[in-house]
XYZ file of C-alpha atoms in Angstrom:
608
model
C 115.738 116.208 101.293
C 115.014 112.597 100.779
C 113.144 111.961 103.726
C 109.413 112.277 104.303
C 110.648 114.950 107.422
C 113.915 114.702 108.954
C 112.588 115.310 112.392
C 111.435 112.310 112.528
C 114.514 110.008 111.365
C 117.707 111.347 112.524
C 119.468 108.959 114.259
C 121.759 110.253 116.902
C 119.287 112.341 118.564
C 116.220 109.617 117.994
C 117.461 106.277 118.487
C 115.208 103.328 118.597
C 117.118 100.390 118.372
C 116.016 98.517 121.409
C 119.193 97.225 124.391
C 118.805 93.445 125.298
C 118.781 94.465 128.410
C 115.617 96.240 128.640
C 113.602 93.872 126.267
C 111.381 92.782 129.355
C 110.029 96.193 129.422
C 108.493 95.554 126.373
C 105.485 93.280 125.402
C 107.886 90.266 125.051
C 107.467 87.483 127.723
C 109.780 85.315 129.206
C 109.817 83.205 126.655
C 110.500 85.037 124.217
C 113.240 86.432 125.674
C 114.578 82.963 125.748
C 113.813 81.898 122.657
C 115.631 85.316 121.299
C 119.057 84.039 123.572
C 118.865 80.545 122.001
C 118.369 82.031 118.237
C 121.071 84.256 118.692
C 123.709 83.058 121.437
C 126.569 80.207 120.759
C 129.985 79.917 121.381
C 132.650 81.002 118.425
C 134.112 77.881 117.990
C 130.801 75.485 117.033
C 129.188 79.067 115.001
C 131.503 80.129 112.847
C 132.529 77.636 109.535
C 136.321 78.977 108.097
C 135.407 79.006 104.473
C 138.602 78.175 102.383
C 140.859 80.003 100.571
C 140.385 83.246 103.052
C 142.794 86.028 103.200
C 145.270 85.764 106.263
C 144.337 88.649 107.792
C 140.920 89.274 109.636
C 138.175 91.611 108.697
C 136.302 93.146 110.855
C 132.613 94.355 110.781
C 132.169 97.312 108.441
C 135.528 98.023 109.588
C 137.129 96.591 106.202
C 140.544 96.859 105.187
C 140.174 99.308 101.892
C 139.901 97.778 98.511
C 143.080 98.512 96.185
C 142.860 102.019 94.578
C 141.570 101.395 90.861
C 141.359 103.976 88.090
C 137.781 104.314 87.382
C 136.308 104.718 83.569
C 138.294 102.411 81.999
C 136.249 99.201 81.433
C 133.478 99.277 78.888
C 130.319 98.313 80.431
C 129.662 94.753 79.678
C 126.328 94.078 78.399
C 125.027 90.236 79.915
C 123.892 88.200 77.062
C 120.168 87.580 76.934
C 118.379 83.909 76.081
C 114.865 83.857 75.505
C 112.705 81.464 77.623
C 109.680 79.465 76.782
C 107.590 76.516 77.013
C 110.839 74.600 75.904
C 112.707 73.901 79.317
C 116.067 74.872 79.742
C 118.953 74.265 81.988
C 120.485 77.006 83.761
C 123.314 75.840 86.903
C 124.989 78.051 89.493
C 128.938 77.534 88.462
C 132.141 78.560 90.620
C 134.075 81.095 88.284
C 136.637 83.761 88.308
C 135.763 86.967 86.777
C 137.879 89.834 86.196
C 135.625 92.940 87.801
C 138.401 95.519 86.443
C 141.248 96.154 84.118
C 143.508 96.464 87.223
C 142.015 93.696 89.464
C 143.098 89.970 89.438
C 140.364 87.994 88.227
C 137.541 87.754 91.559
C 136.332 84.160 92.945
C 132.426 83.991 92.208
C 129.748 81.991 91.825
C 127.179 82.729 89.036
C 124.419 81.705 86.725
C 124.916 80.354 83.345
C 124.436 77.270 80.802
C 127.624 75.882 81.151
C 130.643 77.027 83.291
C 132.051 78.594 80.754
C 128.861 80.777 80.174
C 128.152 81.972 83.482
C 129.129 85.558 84.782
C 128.251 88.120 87.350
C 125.485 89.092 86.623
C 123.468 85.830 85.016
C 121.753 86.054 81.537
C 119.423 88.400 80.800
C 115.936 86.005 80.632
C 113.231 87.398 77.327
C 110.204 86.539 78.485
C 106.732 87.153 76.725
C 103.626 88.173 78.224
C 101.302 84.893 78.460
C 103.796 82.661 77.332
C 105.072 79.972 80.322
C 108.590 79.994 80.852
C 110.505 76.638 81.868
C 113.473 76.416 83.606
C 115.740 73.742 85.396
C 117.903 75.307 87.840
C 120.881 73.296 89.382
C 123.717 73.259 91.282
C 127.357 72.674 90.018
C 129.029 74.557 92.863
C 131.807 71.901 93.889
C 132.674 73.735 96.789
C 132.163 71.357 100.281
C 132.325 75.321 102.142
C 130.920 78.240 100.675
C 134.142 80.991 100.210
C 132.472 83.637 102.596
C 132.323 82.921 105.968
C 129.325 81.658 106.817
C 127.141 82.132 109.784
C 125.634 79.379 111.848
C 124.834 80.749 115.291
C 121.074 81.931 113.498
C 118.717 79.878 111.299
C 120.431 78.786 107.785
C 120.006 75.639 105.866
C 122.727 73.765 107.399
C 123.448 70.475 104.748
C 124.496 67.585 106.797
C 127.081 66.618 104.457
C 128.348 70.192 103.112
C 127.861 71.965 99.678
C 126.581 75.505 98.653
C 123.235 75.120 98.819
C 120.786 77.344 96.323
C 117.193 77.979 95.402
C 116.019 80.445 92.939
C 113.388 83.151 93.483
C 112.108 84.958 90.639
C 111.917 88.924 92.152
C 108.477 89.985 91.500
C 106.890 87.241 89.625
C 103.009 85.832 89.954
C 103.784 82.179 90.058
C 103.087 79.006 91.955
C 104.435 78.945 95.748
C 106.732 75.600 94.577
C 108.719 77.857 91.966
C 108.851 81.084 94.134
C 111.942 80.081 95.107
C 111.016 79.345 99.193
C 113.998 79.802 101.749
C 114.124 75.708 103.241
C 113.297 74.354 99.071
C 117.268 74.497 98.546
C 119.188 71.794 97.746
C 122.761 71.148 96.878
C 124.554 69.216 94.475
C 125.166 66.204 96.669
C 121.058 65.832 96.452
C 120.565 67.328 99.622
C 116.752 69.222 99.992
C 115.674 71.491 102.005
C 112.102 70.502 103.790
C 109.813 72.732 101.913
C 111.836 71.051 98.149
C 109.396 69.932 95.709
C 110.776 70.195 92.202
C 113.700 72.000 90.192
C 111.630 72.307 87.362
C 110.429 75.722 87.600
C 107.486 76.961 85.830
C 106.812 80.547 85.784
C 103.296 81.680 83.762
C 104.345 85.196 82.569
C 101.036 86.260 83.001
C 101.108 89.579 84.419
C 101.904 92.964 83.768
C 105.198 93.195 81.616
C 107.827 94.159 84.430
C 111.400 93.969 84.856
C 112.102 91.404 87.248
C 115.195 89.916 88.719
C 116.300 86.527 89.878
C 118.383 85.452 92.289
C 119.444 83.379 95.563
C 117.132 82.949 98.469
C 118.545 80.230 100.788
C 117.290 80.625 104.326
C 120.387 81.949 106.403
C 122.781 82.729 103.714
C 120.864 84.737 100.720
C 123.352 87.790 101.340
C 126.056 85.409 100.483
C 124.864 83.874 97.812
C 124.016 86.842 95.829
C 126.836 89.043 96.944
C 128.902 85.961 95.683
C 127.278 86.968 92.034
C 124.193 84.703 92.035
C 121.633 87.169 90.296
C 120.261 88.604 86.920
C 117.479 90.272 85.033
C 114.688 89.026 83.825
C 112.424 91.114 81.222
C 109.089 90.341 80.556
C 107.356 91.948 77.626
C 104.279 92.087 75.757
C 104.063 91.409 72.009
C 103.382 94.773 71.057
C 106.619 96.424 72.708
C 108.565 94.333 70.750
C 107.060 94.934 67.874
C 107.021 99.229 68.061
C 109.319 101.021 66.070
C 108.885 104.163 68.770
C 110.889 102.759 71.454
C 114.545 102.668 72.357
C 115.499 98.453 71.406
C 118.285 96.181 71.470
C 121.906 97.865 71.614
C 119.882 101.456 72.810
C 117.922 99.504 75.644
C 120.493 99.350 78.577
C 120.626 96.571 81.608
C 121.772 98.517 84.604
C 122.634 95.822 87.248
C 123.994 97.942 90.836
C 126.328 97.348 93.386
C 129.015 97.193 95.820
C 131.912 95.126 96.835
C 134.945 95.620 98.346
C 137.986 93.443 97.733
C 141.640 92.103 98.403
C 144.543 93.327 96.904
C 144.552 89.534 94.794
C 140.989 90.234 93.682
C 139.402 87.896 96.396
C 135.898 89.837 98.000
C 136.595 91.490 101.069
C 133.766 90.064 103.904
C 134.103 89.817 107.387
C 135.087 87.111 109.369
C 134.757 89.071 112.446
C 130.849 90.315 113.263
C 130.350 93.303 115.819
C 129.870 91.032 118.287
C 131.174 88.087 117.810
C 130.184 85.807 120.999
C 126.832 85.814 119.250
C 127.465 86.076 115.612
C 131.056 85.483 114.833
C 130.520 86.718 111.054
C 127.388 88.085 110.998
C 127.995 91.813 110.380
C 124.054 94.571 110.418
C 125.285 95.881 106.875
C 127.335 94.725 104.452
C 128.931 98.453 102.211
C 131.792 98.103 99.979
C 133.696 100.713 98.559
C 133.522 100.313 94.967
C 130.690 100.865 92.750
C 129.849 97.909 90.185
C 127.639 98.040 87.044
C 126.934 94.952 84.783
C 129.919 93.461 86.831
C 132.418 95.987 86.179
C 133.750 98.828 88.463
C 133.033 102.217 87.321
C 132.392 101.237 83.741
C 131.854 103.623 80.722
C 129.611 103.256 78.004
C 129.617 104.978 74.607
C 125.887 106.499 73.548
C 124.792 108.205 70.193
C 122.936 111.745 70.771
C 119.456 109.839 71.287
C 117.185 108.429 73.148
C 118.545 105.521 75.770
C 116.261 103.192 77.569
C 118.062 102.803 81.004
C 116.485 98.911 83.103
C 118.033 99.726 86.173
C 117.919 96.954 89.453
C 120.138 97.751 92.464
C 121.112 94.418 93.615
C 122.733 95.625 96.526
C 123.119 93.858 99.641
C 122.225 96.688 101.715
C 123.279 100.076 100.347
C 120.293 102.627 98.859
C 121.273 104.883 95.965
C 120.540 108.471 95.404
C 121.609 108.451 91.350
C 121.981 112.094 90.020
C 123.476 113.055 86.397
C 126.344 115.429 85.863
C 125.086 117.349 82.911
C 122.514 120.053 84.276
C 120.866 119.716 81.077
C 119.419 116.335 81.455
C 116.615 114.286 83.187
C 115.996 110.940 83.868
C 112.455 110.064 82.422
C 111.439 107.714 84.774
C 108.879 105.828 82.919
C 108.398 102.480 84.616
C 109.209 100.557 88.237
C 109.246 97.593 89.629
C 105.484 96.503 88.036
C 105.798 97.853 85.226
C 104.881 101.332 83.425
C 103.911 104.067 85.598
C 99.685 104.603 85.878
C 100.565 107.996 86.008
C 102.190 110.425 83.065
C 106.172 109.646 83.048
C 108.466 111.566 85.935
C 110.489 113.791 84.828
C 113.385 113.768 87.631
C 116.932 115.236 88.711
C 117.480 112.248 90.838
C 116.712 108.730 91.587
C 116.175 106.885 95.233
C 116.302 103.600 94.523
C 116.757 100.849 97.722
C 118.350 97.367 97.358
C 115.865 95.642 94.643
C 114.262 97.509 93.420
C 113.609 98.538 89.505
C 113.151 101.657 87.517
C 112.616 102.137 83.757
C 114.637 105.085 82.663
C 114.700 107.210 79.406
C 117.278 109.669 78.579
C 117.897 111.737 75.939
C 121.425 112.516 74.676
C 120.205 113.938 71.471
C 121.457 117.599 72.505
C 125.175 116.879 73.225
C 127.693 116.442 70.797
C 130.563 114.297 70.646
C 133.122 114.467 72.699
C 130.671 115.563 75.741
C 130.362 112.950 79.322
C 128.174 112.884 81.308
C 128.969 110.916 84.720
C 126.123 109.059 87.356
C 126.541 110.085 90.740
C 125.656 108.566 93.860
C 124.913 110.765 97.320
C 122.859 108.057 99.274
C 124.390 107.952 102.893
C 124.847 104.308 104.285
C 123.562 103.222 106.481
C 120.682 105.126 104.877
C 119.261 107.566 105.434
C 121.087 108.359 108.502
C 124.436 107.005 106.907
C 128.385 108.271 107.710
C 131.050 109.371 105.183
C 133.104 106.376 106.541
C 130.266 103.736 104.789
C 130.429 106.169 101.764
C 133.920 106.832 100.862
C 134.536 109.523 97.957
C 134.558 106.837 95.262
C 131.280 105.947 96.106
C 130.214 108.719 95.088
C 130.956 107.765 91.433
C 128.975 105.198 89.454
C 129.695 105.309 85.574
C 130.488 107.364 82.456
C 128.615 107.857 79.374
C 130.475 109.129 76.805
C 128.954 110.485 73.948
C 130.433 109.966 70.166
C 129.757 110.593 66.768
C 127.206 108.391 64.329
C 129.092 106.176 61.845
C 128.798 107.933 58.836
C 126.947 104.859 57.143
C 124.609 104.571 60.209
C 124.221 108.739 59.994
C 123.446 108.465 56.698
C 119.709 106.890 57.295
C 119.730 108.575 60.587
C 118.580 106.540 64.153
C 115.666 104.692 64.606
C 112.898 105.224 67.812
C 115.451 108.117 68.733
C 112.695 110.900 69.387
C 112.204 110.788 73.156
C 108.838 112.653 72.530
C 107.692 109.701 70.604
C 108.923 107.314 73.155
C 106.808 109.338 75.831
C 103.294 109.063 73.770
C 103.841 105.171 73.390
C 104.354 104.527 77.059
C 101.308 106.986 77.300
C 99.218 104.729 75.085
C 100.444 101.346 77.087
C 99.517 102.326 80.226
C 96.568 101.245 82.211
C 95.151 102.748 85.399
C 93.179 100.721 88.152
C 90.931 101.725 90.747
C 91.013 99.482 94.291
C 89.184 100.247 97.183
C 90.578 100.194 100.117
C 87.634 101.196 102.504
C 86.707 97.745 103.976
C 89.887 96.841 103.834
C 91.126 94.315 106.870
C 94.484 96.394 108.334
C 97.399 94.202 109.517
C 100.300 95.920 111.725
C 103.387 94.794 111.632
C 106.181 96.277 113.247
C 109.853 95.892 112.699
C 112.307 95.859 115.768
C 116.007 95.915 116.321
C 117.298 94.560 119.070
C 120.985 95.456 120.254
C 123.371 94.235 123.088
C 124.752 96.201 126.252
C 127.453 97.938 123.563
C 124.978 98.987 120.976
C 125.734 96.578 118.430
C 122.296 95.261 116.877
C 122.227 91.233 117.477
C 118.748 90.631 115.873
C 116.269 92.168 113.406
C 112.135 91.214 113.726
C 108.861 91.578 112.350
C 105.772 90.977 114.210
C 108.392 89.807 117.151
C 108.955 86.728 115.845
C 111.904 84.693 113.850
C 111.561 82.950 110.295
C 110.874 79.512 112.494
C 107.965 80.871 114.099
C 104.424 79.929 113.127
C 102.476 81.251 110.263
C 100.277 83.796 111.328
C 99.230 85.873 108.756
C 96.326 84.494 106.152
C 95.097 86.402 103.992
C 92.238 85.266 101.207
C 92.753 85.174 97.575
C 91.447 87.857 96.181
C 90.940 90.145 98.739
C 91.858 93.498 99.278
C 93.915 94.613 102.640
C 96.207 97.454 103.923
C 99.293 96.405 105.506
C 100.713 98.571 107.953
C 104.703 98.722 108.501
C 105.607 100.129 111.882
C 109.021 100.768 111.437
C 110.608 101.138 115.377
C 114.233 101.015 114.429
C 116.633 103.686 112.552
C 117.070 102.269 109.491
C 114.740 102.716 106.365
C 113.921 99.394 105.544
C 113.529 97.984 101.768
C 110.037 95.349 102.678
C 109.052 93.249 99.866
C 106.294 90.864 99.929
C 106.143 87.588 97.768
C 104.021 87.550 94.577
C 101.654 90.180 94.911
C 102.771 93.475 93.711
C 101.068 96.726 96.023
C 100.651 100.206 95.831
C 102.080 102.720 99.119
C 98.862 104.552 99.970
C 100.330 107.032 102.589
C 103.081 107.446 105.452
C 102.578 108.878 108.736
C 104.450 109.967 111.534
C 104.829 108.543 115.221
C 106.289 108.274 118.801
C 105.435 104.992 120.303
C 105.611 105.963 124.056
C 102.358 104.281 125.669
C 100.183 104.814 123.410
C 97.888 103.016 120.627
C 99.419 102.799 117.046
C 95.255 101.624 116.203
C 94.090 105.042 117.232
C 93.669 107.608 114.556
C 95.668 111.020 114.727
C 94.532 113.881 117.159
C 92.500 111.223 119.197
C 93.160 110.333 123.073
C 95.762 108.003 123.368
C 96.874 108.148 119.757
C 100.650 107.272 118.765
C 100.677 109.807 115.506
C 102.239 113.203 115.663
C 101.104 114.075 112.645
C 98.126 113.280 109.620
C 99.369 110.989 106.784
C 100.925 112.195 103.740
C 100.730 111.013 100.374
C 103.772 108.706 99.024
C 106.898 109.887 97.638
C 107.584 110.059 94.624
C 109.855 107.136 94.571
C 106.573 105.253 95.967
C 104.550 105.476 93.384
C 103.394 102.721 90.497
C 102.885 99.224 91.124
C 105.712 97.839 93.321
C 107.236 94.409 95.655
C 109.314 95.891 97.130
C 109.200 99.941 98.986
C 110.856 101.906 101.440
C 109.594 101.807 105.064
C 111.102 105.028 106.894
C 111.712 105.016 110.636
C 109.544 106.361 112.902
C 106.498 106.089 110.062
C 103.894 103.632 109.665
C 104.102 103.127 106.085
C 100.955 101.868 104.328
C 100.775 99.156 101.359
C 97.450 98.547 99.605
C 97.157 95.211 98.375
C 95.391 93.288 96.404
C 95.847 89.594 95.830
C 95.429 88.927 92.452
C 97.258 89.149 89.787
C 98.597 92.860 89.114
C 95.833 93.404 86.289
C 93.288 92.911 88.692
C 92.285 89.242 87.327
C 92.735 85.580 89.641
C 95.809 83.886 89.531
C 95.968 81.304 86.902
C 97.248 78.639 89.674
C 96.632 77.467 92.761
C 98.269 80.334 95.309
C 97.078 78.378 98.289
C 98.818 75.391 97.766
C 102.640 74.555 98.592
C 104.862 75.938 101.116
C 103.581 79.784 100.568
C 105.149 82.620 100.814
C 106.992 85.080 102.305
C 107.773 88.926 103.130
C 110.753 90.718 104.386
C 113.187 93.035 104.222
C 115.516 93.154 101.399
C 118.540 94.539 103.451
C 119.867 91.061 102.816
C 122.046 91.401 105.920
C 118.788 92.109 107.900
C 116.800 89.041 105.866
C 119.475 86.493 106.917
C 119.006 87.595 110.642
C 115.220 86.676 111.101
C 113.636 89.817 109.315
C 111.760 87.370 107.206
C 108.257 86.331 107.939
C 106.017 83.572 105.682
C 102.486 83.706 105.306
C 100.215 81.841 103.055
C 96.820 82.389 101.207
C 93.644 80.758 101.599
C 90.250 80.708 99.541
């Protein structure tokens, strides 16, 4: 069971989505009520912008047309080329290319990240970053596209550039850095010179001054972030400390793997298969909840193998999904995945040793595993058994292939190579240097100021959700959430609607303290558990296990109030080596991307 207690999720017999038609019946005034009509309502024709080169036919609302049956396991897995970034700027653009995504599929229309148009791919370079040592980098914008080539959106809040373009911002997924380089939703700009009103500079600056991490960058325009980065804008970004590069008991360079997630689904020419046609389309012509495809990508190939030595493999894994979780098992009953690391870096605690992996849309995990027992000739296979919509998901979001992810195939040493045997391929020794790199911190959280923030869905008369919220309000709405550098606060996520919700908050990174049960039906979510007038059915319970370790970005279950402790300052516990007060701020939200787009996006900024 993945769930913290399926009692308390399962959607057909506990919905909480909430009908427009009985929204006065909850704490929302007439006003907002309007305000939630005028976000959401327009006619078809003025809401919906044709994006060129379409496919003839429509497609509807996870109700696509299926993607061309492709043998799986017979690309390699592609390995994105890294460049290492410093104080010396550099220029990386967002290009319009064509990729081939498998041996059998006409080459795919993207956009991507890369020095030249001839360098980008899906995904972007892999960034080498070193602990303490600024990175510089000018993004721009070569898309020459007037429309973007998904359907775009309009009847909701997007950026809107009065005389057309792809806009794009960069946010660095995880980072500590100024609020001008976090890559803010309305700081796009296009290639016509177009800004959005929160633009300051291209010039990013990003201090590398925290705990070594995978992080991941991608797209963030306000409105149209799932398009952008289901249109390939994204990559990894690995920031180390000197003295991991410089062991010789650690998996390195060909046996340290980039493991970029996640699904698309496409035309029988190659073209990506998006809907034109949203679930209700007099208020969002495209907009569609959830975006699933049916085929599994890694690296930017679908269903890839890759060739391993019996050793030790160090697995960076990101699922860059728009909206679908993964539950990643191996095939081979003989192995584990060592999970040594997430999305802040190594684990406080001793590694996990684990049969299977949750991971939600963006979030990391540092993997070892040790082939050193099989022999060649053996595979092992990744599987996948995450429902979508998760967790309460149906097999027609999750079609059989989805259940496959990649191959490893395991083959003999070259004699020469054999002959001195591997290097760093001892997974014990691995094991005792993360041991000796990682740190443990103690944060109180007793005087702690509690915020509570609940998520809502709202749906029309049919069912079909038409808007997602936080706090009830949209992205335009006014800041209200300030909290004070350096101080220490527990923020509470009460999660009203079905869905398990991926939240990730702007450049702090937290730690899930506990989740808890609860049936809002007039009561008090303030008041403790077995007191009068209390909301909670039950006491909390400690975090999974796919909680734990420093993280931006966790799962928030339905029908649990799910508890971050956070700390802002840096993720070593010292003050940010910038200003975090100044600038446009920053933001939280959920990283459903479908969701994000759709006003599930909230800013709030820091004050001293």
């Amino acid at each position: 069971m993945m769930g913290p207690n399926h009692e308390f999720y399962n959607r057909r017999t506990r919905s909480t989505r909430f009908n427009a038609a009985v929204i006065m019946s909850t704490s929302w005034s007439c006003l907002d009520c309007l305000r939630l009509i005028l976000v959401t309502s327009c006619l078809v024709a003025f809401c919906w912008e044709l994006p060129s080169g379409v496919e003839a036919e429509d497609s509807f609302c996870q109700a696509l047309t299926p993607s061309p049956t492709l043998t799986q396991f017979v690309d390699k897995l592609p390995i994105p080329h890294q460049i290492p970034v410093n104080t010396t700027e550099i220029r990386i653009g967002a290009w319009k290319i064509k990729q081939k995504l498998h041996r059998d599929l006409p080459p795919t229309t993207l956009y991507a990240y890369g020095e030249s148009q001839e360098t980008a791919r899906f995904p972007g370079p892999t960034f080498e970053a070193t602990l303490d040592v600024k990175a510089r980098i000018h993004w721009e914008n070569h898309i020459p596209d007037d429309k973007h080539f998904l359907p775009v959106d309009t009847s909701f809040n997007w950026a809107h550039p009065k005389h057309g373009g792809v806009p794009t911002v960069v946010h660095l997924h995880g980072a500590e850095t100024e609020s001008i380089y976090d890559g803010h939703p309305d700081a796009w700009w296009t290639p016509k010179g177009e800004h959005g009103h929160t633009y300051v500079t291209q010039h990013y600056s990003y201090p590398n001054s925290q705990r070594p991490a995978l992080l991941w960058y991608h797209d963030h325009v306000v409105g149209i972030t799932r398009l952008n980065v289901l249109a390939g804008l994204g990559g990894l970004y690995f920031l180390r400390s000197p003295k991991d590069k410089l062991t010789k008991l650690f998996p390195y360079g060909e046996y340290e793997i980039p493991f970029v997630l996640r699904d698309l689904q496409f035309w029988a020419n190659g073209s990506i298969n998006f809907p034109n046609i949203g679930d209700n389309a007099t208020i969002h012509p495209t907009w569609c909840p959830e975006y699933f495809g049916d085929t599994i990508l890694v690296n930017g190939k679908a269903w890839p193998y890759l060739e391993v030595y019996p050793r030790v493999y160090r697995l960076r894994l990101l699922n860059s999904a728009n909206a679908r979780f993964f539950n990643l098992s191996l095939s081979e009953p003989s192995l584990h995945f060592h999970k040594i690391g997430t999305d802040g870096g190594y684990l406080e605690t001793k590694p996990q040793i684990l049969k299977s992996l949750l991971v939600a849309p963006a979030e990391r995990l540092d993997l070892l595993i040790d082939f050193s027992k099989l022999k060649p000739g053996d595979v092992v296979y990744v599987n996948n058994s995450a429902p979508a919509p998760f967790p309460d998901g149906t097999d027609s979001f999750s079609p059989a292939q989805t259940r496959s992810v990649l191959k490893f195939q395991v083959t003999a040493w070259p004699n020469s190579r054999h002959a001195r045997g591997p290097s760093n391929s001892d997974l014990r020794h691995a094991l005792q240097y993360v041991e000796s790199a990682r740190t443990v911190q103690k944060i109180k959280y007793t005087n702690a100021l509690h915020r509570y923030l609940r998520l809502q869905e709202f749906d029309d008369a049919n069912g079909n959700p038409i808007v997602s919220l936080i706090e009830n309000r949209t992205w335009r709405d006014p800041v209200v959430n300030f909290p004070r550098e350096g101080a220490v606060e527990v923020w509470e996520w009460i999660n009203t609607t079905p869905d398990a919700h991926p939240i990730h908050v702007h450049l702090i990174q937290f730690k899930v303290l506990n989740l808890q049960p609860f049936d809002e039906d007039g009561c008090n979510i303030e008041v403790g558990f077995s007191k009068p007038g209390t909301c909670f059915t039950g006491p909390p319970i400690p975090p999974k296990i796919y909680h734990t370790g420093f993280k931006d970005t966790a799962i928030v279950w339905p029908n649990f109030v799910t508890r971050y402790g956070i700390r802002f300052q840096t993720s070593d516990g010292r003050r940010f080596p910038f200003d975090p007060t100044l600038g446009p701020g920053y933001v939280f939200h959920c990283h459903i991307l479908d969701h994000e787009d759709n006003d599930m996006m909230r800013p709030y900024k820091l004050i001293h």
